[in-house]
Amino acid sequence: VSGEIDSVTDTIGIVPEEVYELTSELYTADPSAHVFEGKLYVYPSHDYESGIPEDDLGSHFNMEDYHVFSMDTVGGTVTDHGLALHIKDVPWAGRQMWAPDAAKKGDEYFLYFPVKDKEDVFHIGVAKSDNPEGPFKAMDTPIEGTYSMDPSVLEDSDGKYYMYFGGLWGGQLQKWSNNEYIGEDTYPADDAPALSPKVALLADDMVSLAEEPKDAVILDENGEPITTGDNNRRFFEAAWVHRYNGKYYLSYSTGDTHKIVYATSDSPYGPFTYQGVILDPVLGWTNHHSIVEYQGKWWLFFHDSSMSGGKTHLRSVKMTELTYNPDGTIQRINALVE
Ligand code: FUB
């Protein structure tokens, strides 16, 4: 999640009329938005300047805690609910609290978060609370069977919950094969199917997996898997799944081509068929988003580095309206500001 931005020339999306900032009080990134009890909640990463130099493994993303935000109306007051979870309160954690997500089941709230363990291997942790804003109490160990980063949880219409996760480079997905840690970077050949995000059904307790993670395969228009070399379309990180008109929309970041793109399926497991770009590159290397319906409109949450003057590891969450075409495709957005 680092390196030079090679090209931001492919920016043909529509410039939105209104973009709302989440907060100017602290740096936030990787927003996961949900509606709980009629209110819009945002679960972002909390960026700060740790002084760690930039590298290709994203060591400069050295985050240590999470804050939760909420609002009653888009464009209205945003409340920062303060510290929701700190790394020192996660017994197994080593460093780097990256992109989180949250889910509600019954009266309980669950915060899912990726963090490296003390051996510097990413896993996904979970913490519980009676309130959507926390504070959250972390479990003593990572969720068994999870690895890599960027968890997101879909609550399906039948009451089942699915976790999606994974990310390349510093996200370590390429260090795993068949759900086993192989420790060294292994990428498929350029013309072979790309690494897929993982999907697994959550168990009833919401703190364990009900099954081994599976590949959420992404296909091209001919029904062939997107290949490793197709870096304008292949999965890199930031998997997010939402439902619209009975279909499952998997959106994700293409990483080194800096876009948010999407693919659709009739099943939460996929395979998903590639559809197009949702969000053109933003200022800063990373692009990470979520999509949620609130008060009759659809919203795209994303981040950029405009508040820090372009520092890739100091980002700020924003939101803008997302529009579907009558055929269910999504209108492409260009929110690039220098
Ligand atoms: O915030 C750290 C990492 O940067 C996230 O986990 C990635 O998705 C990228 O946004």
Tab-separated table of C-alpha atoms and ligand atoms in Angstrom:
chain	number	residue	atom	x	y	z
A	1	VAL	CA	0.000	0.000	0.000
A	2	SER	CA	2.706	2.417	-0.904
A	3	GLY	CA	4.883	3.602	-3.760
A	4	GLU	CA	4.684	6.193	-6.488
A	5	ILE	CA	1.358	7.030	-8.057
A	6	ASP	CA	2.049	6.073	-11.657
A	7	SER	CA	-1.054	7.400	-13.334
A	8	VAL	CA	-4.097	9.397	-12.380
A	9	THR	CA	-4.953	10.186	-15.970
A	10	ASP	CA	-7.858	7.744	-16.237
A	11	THR	CA	-10.370	9.929	-14.423
A	12	ILE	CA	-13.532	10.129	-16.461
A	13	GLY	CA	-16.123	9.862	-13.705
A	14	ILE	CA	-18.706	12.528	-12.977
A	15	VAL	CA	-17.601	15.219	-10.541
A	16	PRO	CA	-20.106	15.150	-7.650
A	17	GLU	CA	-22.090	18.258	-6.775
A	18	GLU	CA	-21.700	17.741	-3.054
A	19	VAL	CA	-18.984	16.036	-1.050
A	20	TYR	CA	-19.248	16.027	2.745
A	21	GLU	CA	-16.269	15.708	5.072
A	22	LEU	CA	-16.561	13.501	8.132
A	23	THR	CA	-14.315	15.550	10.430
A	24	SER	CA	-11.410	17.979	10.363
A	25	GLU	CA	-10.434	17.187	13.967
A	26	LEU	CA	-8.390	14.077	13.242
A	27	TYR	CA	-7.213	12.034	10.285
A	28	THR	CA	-9.565	9.208	9.329
A	29	ALA	CA	-9.520	6.605	6.533
A	30	ASP	CA	-11.022	3.327	5.280
A	31	PRO	CA	-14.617	4.216	6.234
A	32	SER	CA	-17.108	1.407	6.861
A	33	ALA	CA	-20.591	2.900	7.118
A	34	HIS	CA	-23.689	1.230	8.588
A	35	VAL	CA	-27.169	2.223	9.675
A	36	PHE	CA	-27.870	1.070	13.222
A	37	GLU	CA	-31.093	2.033	15.039
A	38	GLY	CA	-31.906	4.590	12.329
A	39	LYS	CA	-28.597	6.425	12.666
A	40	LEU	CA	-25.630	6.485	10.297
A	41	TYR	CA	-22.413	5.172	11.918
A	42	VAL	CA	-18.937	5.289	10.437
A	43	TYR	CA	-16.117	2.954	11.509
A	44	PRO	CA	-12.862	4.318	10.029
A	45	SER	CA	-9.153	3.796	10.555
A	46	HIS	CA	-7.554	6.550	12.652
A	47	ASP	CA	-4.467	7.866	10.853
A	48	TYR	CA	-1.738	9.752	12.697
A	49	GLU	CA	1.883	10.759	12.137
A	50	SER	CA	4.001	8.060	13.775
A	51	GLY	CA	7.178	9.142	12.015
A	52	ILE	CA	7.759	5.699	10.487
A	53	PRO	CA	9.195	6.117	6.978
A	54	GLU	CA	7.107	5.142	3.955
A	55	ASP	CA	7.759	1.725	2.402
A	56	ASP	CA	6.005	-0.735	0.078
A	57	LEU	CA	4.636	-2.715	3.015
A	58	GLY	CA	2.748	0.290	4.378
A	59	SER	CA	4.781	0.533	7.600
A	60	HIS	CA	3.868	4.237	7.743
A	61	PHE	CA	0.239	3.184	8.328
A	62	ASN	CA	1.050	2.562	11.976
A	63	MET	CA	-2.373	3.175	13.471
A	64	GLU	CA	-3.092	2.361	17.116
A	65	ASP	CA	-6.763	2.914	17.803
A	66	TYR	CA	-10.272	3.456	16.475
A	67	HIS	CA	-12.888	6.175	16.933
A	68	VAL	CA	-16.527	5.732	15.881
A	69	PHE	CA	-18.545	8.562	14.316
A	70	SER	CA	-22.276	9.028	13.866
A	71	MET	CA	-24.749	11.412	12.287
A	72	ASP	CA	-28.537	11.765	12.104
A	73	THR	CA	-28.559	13.511	8.743
A	74	VAL	CA	-26.076	13.739	5.910
A	75	GLY	CA	-24.500	17.179	6.036
A	76	GLY	CA	-25.581	17.624	9.668
A	77	THR	CA	-23.569	17.389	12.865
A	78	VAL	CA	-21.115	14.501	13.036
A	79	THR	CA	-20.356	13.153	16.511
A	80	ASP	CA	-16.947	11.679	17.325
A	81	HIS	CA	-17.677	9.180	20.091
A	82	GLY	CA	-14.045	9.103	21.184
A	83	LEU	CA	-11.796	6.131	21.756
A	84	ALA	CA	-13.589	2.888	20.844
A	85	LEU	CA	-10.643	0.464	21.018
A	86	HIS	CA	-6.880	0.879	21.553
A	87	ILE	CA	-4.186	-1.563	20.472
A	88	LYS	CA	-2.903	-1.844	24.043
A	89	ASP	CA	-6.221	-3.468	24.945
A	90	VAL	CA	-5.857	-6.206	22.325
A	91	PRO	CA	-3.740	-8.890	24.043
A	92	TRP	CA	-2.434	-10.572	20.880
A	93	ALA	CA	-1.745	-7.417	18.818
A	94	GLY	CA	1.671	-6.233	17.686
A	95	ARG	CA	1.185	-3.232	15.424
A	96	GLN	CA	-0.863	-1.557	12.688
A	97	MET	CA	-4.596	-1.359	13.261
A	98	TRP	CA	-5.920	-1.127	9.719
A	99	ALA	CA	-9.353	-0.876	8.096
A	100	PRO	CA	-12.164	-2.025	10.447
A	101	ASP	CA	-15.825	-2.881	10.022
A	102	ALA	CA	-18.761	-3.423	12.370
A	103	ALA	CA	-21.933	-5.497	12.585
A	104	LYS	CA	-24.987	-5.683	14.828
A	105	LYS	CA	-26.696	-8.879	15.861
A	106	GLY	CA	-29.534	-8.723	18.358
A	107	ASP	CA	-28.515	-6.173	20.971
A	108	GLU	CA	-24.778	-6.691	20.483
A	109	TYR	CA	-22.305	-4.809	18.322
A	110	PHE	CA	-19.108	-6.306	16.905
A	111	LEU	CA	-16.041	-4.426	15.723
A	112	TYR	CA	-13.883	-6.408	13.292
A	113	PHE	CA	-10.336	-5.168	12.835
A	114	PRO	CA	-7.105	-6.296	11.167
A	115	VAL	CA	-3.902	-5.985	13.150
A	116	LYS	CA	-0.513	-7.682	12.994
A	117	ASP	CA	0.238	-10.156	15.754
A	118	LYS	CA	3.500	-10.108	17.687
A	119	GLU	CA	5.171	-12.109	14.857
A	120	ASP	CA	4.105	-9.406	12.370
A	121	VAL	CA	1.441	-11.552	10.699
A	122	PHE	CA	-1.945	-9.941	10.002
A	123	HIS	CA	-5.092	-11.571	11.383
A	124	ILE	CA	-8.592	-10.304	12.025
A	125	GLY	CA	-9.705	-9.559	15.541
A	126	VAL	CA	-13.111	-8.894	17.003
A	127	ALA	CA	-14.322	-6.794	19.911
A	128	LYS	CA	-17.809	-6.529	21.414
A	129	SER	CA	-19.969	-3.774	22.848
A	130	ASP	CA	-23.559	-3.128	23.888
A	131	ASN	CA	-23.397	0.169	22.000
A	132	PRO	CA	-22.660	0.916	18.349
A	133	GLU	CA	-20.144	3.599	19.340
A	134	GLY	CA	-18.293	1.346	21.794
A	135	PRO	CA	-16.132	1.204	23.790
A	136	PHE	CA	-15.441	-2.308	22.513
A	137	LYS	CA	-13.873	-5.145	24.480
A	138	ALA	CA	-11.480	-7.265	22.397
A	139	MET	CA	-11.368	-11.047	22.462
A	140	ASP	CA	-8.103	-12.575	23.691
A	141	THR	CA	-7.170	-14.141	20.347
A	142	PRO	CA	-7.741	-13.380	16.650
A	143	ILE	CA	-10.692	-15.011	14.898
A	144	GLU	CA	-9.464	-18.528	14.162
A	145	GLY	CA	-8.947	-19.159	10.455
A	146	THR	CA	-8.646	-15.480	9.529
A	147	TYR	CA	-5.600	-13.815	8.023
A	148	SER	CA	-4.587	-10.804	5.950
A	149	MET	CA	-6.622	-7.616	6.415
A	150	ASP	CA	-9.544	-5.331	5.458
A	151	PRO	CA	-12.471	-7.313	6.909
A	152	SER	CA	-15.998	-6.309	5.978
A	153	VAL	CA	-19.185	-7.997	7.108
A	154	LEU	CA	-22.406	-8.338	5.114
A	155	GLU	CA	-25.671	-8.973	6.932
A	156	ASP	CA	-27.707	-10.875	4.377
A	157	SER	CA	-31.492	-10.686	4.047
A	158	ASP	CA	-31.857	-14.191	5.546
A	159	GLY	CA	-30.059	-13.203	8.763
A	160	LYS	CA	-26.721	-14.785	7.847
A	161	TYR	CA	-23.493	-12.795	8.152
A	162	TYR	CA	-20.549	-13.157	5.781
A	163	MET	CA	-17.051	-11.832	6.297
A	164	TYR	CA	-14.929	-10.757	3.320
A	165	PHE	CA	-11.233	-10.045	3.773
A	166	GLY	CA	-7.819	-9.875	2.164
A	167	GLY	CA	-5.320	-7.482	0.650
A	168	LEU	CA	-2.082	-7.677	-1.334
A	169	TRP	CA	1.466	-6.407	-0.663
A	170	GLY	CA	1.590	-5.144	2.933
A	171	GLY	CA	-1.793	-6.826	3.470
A	172	GLN	CA	-0.014	-10.226	3.169
A	173	LEU	CA	-2.711	-12.157	1.232
A	174	GLN	CA	0.035	-13.438	-1.092
A	175	LYS	CA	1.735	-15.099	1.869
A	176	TRP	CA	-1.151	-17.582	2.218
A	177	SER	CA	-2.200	-20.529	0.072
A	178	ASN	CA	-5.245	-22.770	0.683
A	179	ASN	CA	-5.720	-20.961	4.013
A	180	GLU	CA	-2.206	-21.985	5.149
A	181	TYR	CA	0.594	-19.542	5.953
A	182	ILE	CA	3.470	-20.029	3.531
A	183	GLY	CA	5.381	-17.001	4.766
A	184	GLU	CA	6.828	-15.844	1.474
A	185	ASP	CA	5.295	-13.736	-1.253
A	186	THR	CA	3.777	-15.969	-3.950
A	187	TYR	CA	1.762	-14.345	-6.730
A	188	PRO	CA	0.128	-16.228	-9.611
A	189	ALA	CA	1.673	-15.585	-13.051
A	190	ASP	CA	0.445	-12.526	-14.924
A	191	ASP	CA	-1.832	-14.612	-17.173
A	192	ALA	CA	-3.155	-16.802	-14.310
A	193	PRO	CA	-6.258	-16.053	-12.210
A	194	ALA	CA	-5.523	-13.257	-9.732
A	195	LEU	CA	-5.661	-13.779	-5.975
A	196	SER	CA	-9.269	-13.415	-4.786
A	197	PRO	CA	-10.725	-11.782	-1.712
A	198	LYS	CA	-11.860	-14.385	0.817
A	199	VAL	CA	-15.397	-14.970	2.032
A	200	ALA	CA	-16.598	-17.023	5.000
A	201	LEU	CA	-19.897	-17.443	6.808
A	202	LEU	CA	-19.716	-16.161	10.376
A	203	ALA	CA	-20.831	-18.532	13.128
A	204	ASP	CA	-23.879	-17.697	15.248
A	205	ASP	CA	-21.633	-16.245	17.968
A	206	MET	CA	-20.268	-13.678	15.451
A	207	VAL	CA	-16.757	-14.147	16.863
A	208	SER	CA	-15.770	-17.240	14.886
A	209	LEU	CA	-16.035	-18.540	11.333
A	210	ALA	CA	-18.590	-21.229	10.507
A	211	GLU	CA	-16.461	-22.515	7.619
A	212	GLU	CA	-13.065	-22.307	5.960
A	213	PRO	CA	-12.607	-19.125	3.936
A	214	LYS	CA	-13.327	-19.534	0.224
A	215	ASP	CA	-12.287	-17.513	-2.830
A	216	ALA	CA	-14.768	-14.843	-3.953
A	217	VAL	CA	-13.736	-15.201	-7.590
A	218	ILE	CA	-14.052	-12.210	-9.936
A	219	LEU	CA	-14.769	-12.977	-13.604
A	220	ASP	CA	-14.446	-10.842	-16.718
A	221	GLU	CA	-17.171	-10.292	-19.348
A	222	ASN	CA	-16.330	-13.686	-20.922
A	223	GLY	CA	-16.728	-15.596	-17.682
A	224	GLU	CA	-12.948	-16.016	-17.269
A	225	PRO	CA	-11.216	-15.149	-13.980
A	226	ILE	CA	-9.578	-11.708	-13.947
A	227	THR	CA	-5.822	-12.295	-14.162
A	228	THR	CA	-2.926	-11.089	-12.006
A	229	GLY	CA	-1.606	-8.939	-14.850
A	230	ASP	CA	-4.916	-7.104	-15.284
A	231	ASN	CA	-4.104	-4.599	-12.582
A	232	ASN	CA	-6.797	-2.156	-13.716
A	233	ARG	CA	-9.417	-4.697	-12.638
A	234	ARG	CA	-7.875	-7.281	-10.326
A	235	PHE	CA	-8.632	-7.299	-6.603
A	236	PHE	CA	-6.053	-5.577	-4.398
A	237	GLU	CA	-7.776	-4.697	-1.075
A	238	ALA	CA	-10.855	-3.071	0.541
A	239	ALA	CA	-13.535	-5.652	-0.328
A	240	TRP	CA	-17.038	-4.417	0.466
A	241	VAL	CA	-20.307	-6.196	-0.370
A	242	HIS	CA	-23.747	-4.608	-0.413
A	243	ARG	CA	-27.084	-5.724	-1.836
A	244	TYR	CA	-29.130	-3.833	-4.387
A	245	ASN	CA	-32.259	-5.167	-6.105
A	246	GLY	CA	-31.481	-8.730	-5.012
A	247	LYS	CA	-27.925	-8.732	-6.381
A	248	TYR	CA	-24.658	-8.804	-4.445
A	249	TYR	CA	-22.260	-6.009	-5.348
A	250	LEU	CA	-18.605	-6.657	-4.482
A	251	SER	CA	-16.600	-3.439	-4.673
A	252	TYR	CA	-12.869	-3.204	-4.028
A	253	SER	CA	-9.692	-1.238	-4.588
A	254	THR	CA	-7.378	-2.019	-7.501
A	255	GLY	CA	-4.414	-0.830	-5.390
A	256	ASP	CA	-1.614	0.211	-7.702
A	257	THR	CA	-4.106	1.547	-10.267
A	258	HIS	CA	-5.907	3.402	-7.455
A	259	LYS	CA	-9.551	2.808	-8.426
A	260	ILE	CA	-12.639	1.514	-6.667
A	261	VAL	CA	-14.327	-0.951	-9.033
A	262	TYR	CA	-17.177	-3.428	-8.684
A	263	ALA	CA	-18.485	-6.820	-9.754
A	264	THR	CA	-21.919	-8.420	-9.218
A	265	SER	CA	-23.310	-11.856	-8.410
A	266	ASP	CA	-26.504	-13.673	-7.461
A	267	SER	CA	-24.728	-15.246	-4.489
A	268	PRO	CA	-22.761	-13.801	-1.550
A	269	TYR	CA	-20.017	-16.314	-2.425
A	270	GLY	CA	-19.796	-15.218	-6.059
A	271	PRO	CA	-18.462	-15.735	-8.607
A	272	PHE	CA	-18.782	-12.001	-9.248
A	273	THR	CA	-18.761	-10.547	-12.763
A	274	TYR	CA	-16.760	-7.378	-13.274
A	275	GLN	CA	-18.912	-4.326	-14.092
A	276	GLY	CA	-16.806	-1.157	-13.997
A	277	VAL	CA	-15.331	1.712	-12.014
A	278	ILE	CA	-17.184	3.380	-9.136
A	279	LEU	CA	-14.547	5.866	-7.993
A	280	ASP	CA	-11.583	7.250	-9.912
A	281	PRO	CA	-8.229	7.697	-8.152
A	282	VAL	CA	-8.253	10.193	-5.293
A	283	LEU	CA	-5.408	12.281	-3.893
A	284	GLY	CA	-3.080	9.841	-2.078
A	285	TRP	CA	-2.014	6.291	-2.944
A	286	THR	CA	-4.803	4.334	-1.291
A	287	ASN	CA	-8.450	4.244	-2.276
A	288	HIS	CA	-10.888	2.604	0.140
A	289	HIS	CA	-14.625	2.984	0.466
A	290	SER	CA	-17.988	1.643	1.633
A	291	ILE	CA	-21.518	1.878	0.251
A	292	VAL	CA	-24.694	2.236	2.318
A	293	GLU	CA	-28.333	3.242	1.874
A	294	TYR	CA	-29.538	5.929	4.255
A	295	GLN	CA	-32.756	7.926	4.295
A	296	GLY	CA	-33.740	6.810	0.791
A	297	LYS	CA	-30.436	7.579	-0.925
A	298	TRP	CA	-27.266	5.606	-1.558
A	299	TRP	CA	-23.965	6.947	-0.250
A	300	LEU	CA	-20.352	6.315	-1.165
A	301	PHE	CA	-17.891	6.782	1.688
A	302	PHE	CA	-14.235	7.151	0.717
A	303	HIS	CA	-11.073	8.942	1.806
A	304	ASP	CA	-8.382	11.127	0.323
A	305	SER	CA	-5.279	12.967	1.474
A	306	SER	CA	-6.449	16.502	0.707
A	307	MET	CA	-6.571	17.657	4.354
A	308	SER	CA	-2.890	16.752	4.860
A	309	GLY	CA	-1.832	18.312	1.559
A	310	GLY	CA	-1.264	14.923	-0.104
A	311	LYS	CA	0.378	12.807	2.624
A	312	THR	CA	-0.664	9.275	1.744
A	313	HIS	CA	-0.792	8.050	5.361
A	314	LEU	CA	-2.773	11.068	6.651
A	315	ARG	CA	-6.211	10.727	5.118
A	316	SER	CA	-9.704	12.133	5.636
A	317	VAL	CA	-13.058	10.450	5.177
A	318	LYS	CA	-15.627	11.961	2.837
A	319	MET	CA	-19.021	10.974	1.511
A	320	THR	CA	-21.045	11.679	-1.598
A	321	GLU	CA	-24.217	10.386	-3.197
A	322	LEU	CA	-24.034	7.243	-5.326
A	323	THR	CA	-26.378	6.849	-8.285
A	324	TYR	CA	-27.564	3.664	-9.997
A	325	ASN	CA	-28.608	3.544	-13.622
A	326	PRO	CA	-31.955	1.837	-14.396
A	327	ASP	CA	-30.079	-1.370	-15.361
A	328	GLY	CA	-28.440	-1.559	-11.926
A	329	THR	CA	-25.006	-0.328	-12.997
A	330	ILE	CA	-23.390	2.395	-10.900
A	331	GLN	CA	-22.481	5.864	-12.169
A	332	ARG	CA	-18.749	6.485	-12.043
A	333	ILE	CA	-17.542	9.274	-9.748
A	334	ASN	CA	-14.436	11.467	-9.942
A	335	ALA	CA	-13.838	13.123	-6.572
A	336	LEU	CA	-10.187	14.004	-7.196
A	337	VAL	CA	-9.149	17.265	-5.541
A	338	GLU	CA	-5.526	18.394	-5.459
B	1	FUB	O1	-5.301	2.053	6.197
B	1	FUB	C1	-4.346	1.048	5.985
B	1	FUB	C2	-4.601	0.356	4.699
B	1	FUB	O2	-4.570	1.284	3.638
B	1	FUB	C3	-5.960	-0.280	4.560
B	1	FUB	O3	-6.138	-1.440	5.293
B	1	FUB	C4	-6.018	-0.408	3.102
B	1	FUB	O4	-7.271	-0.749	2.581
B	1	FUB	C5	-5.528	0.938	2.646
B	1	FUB	O5	-6.540	1.899	2.658
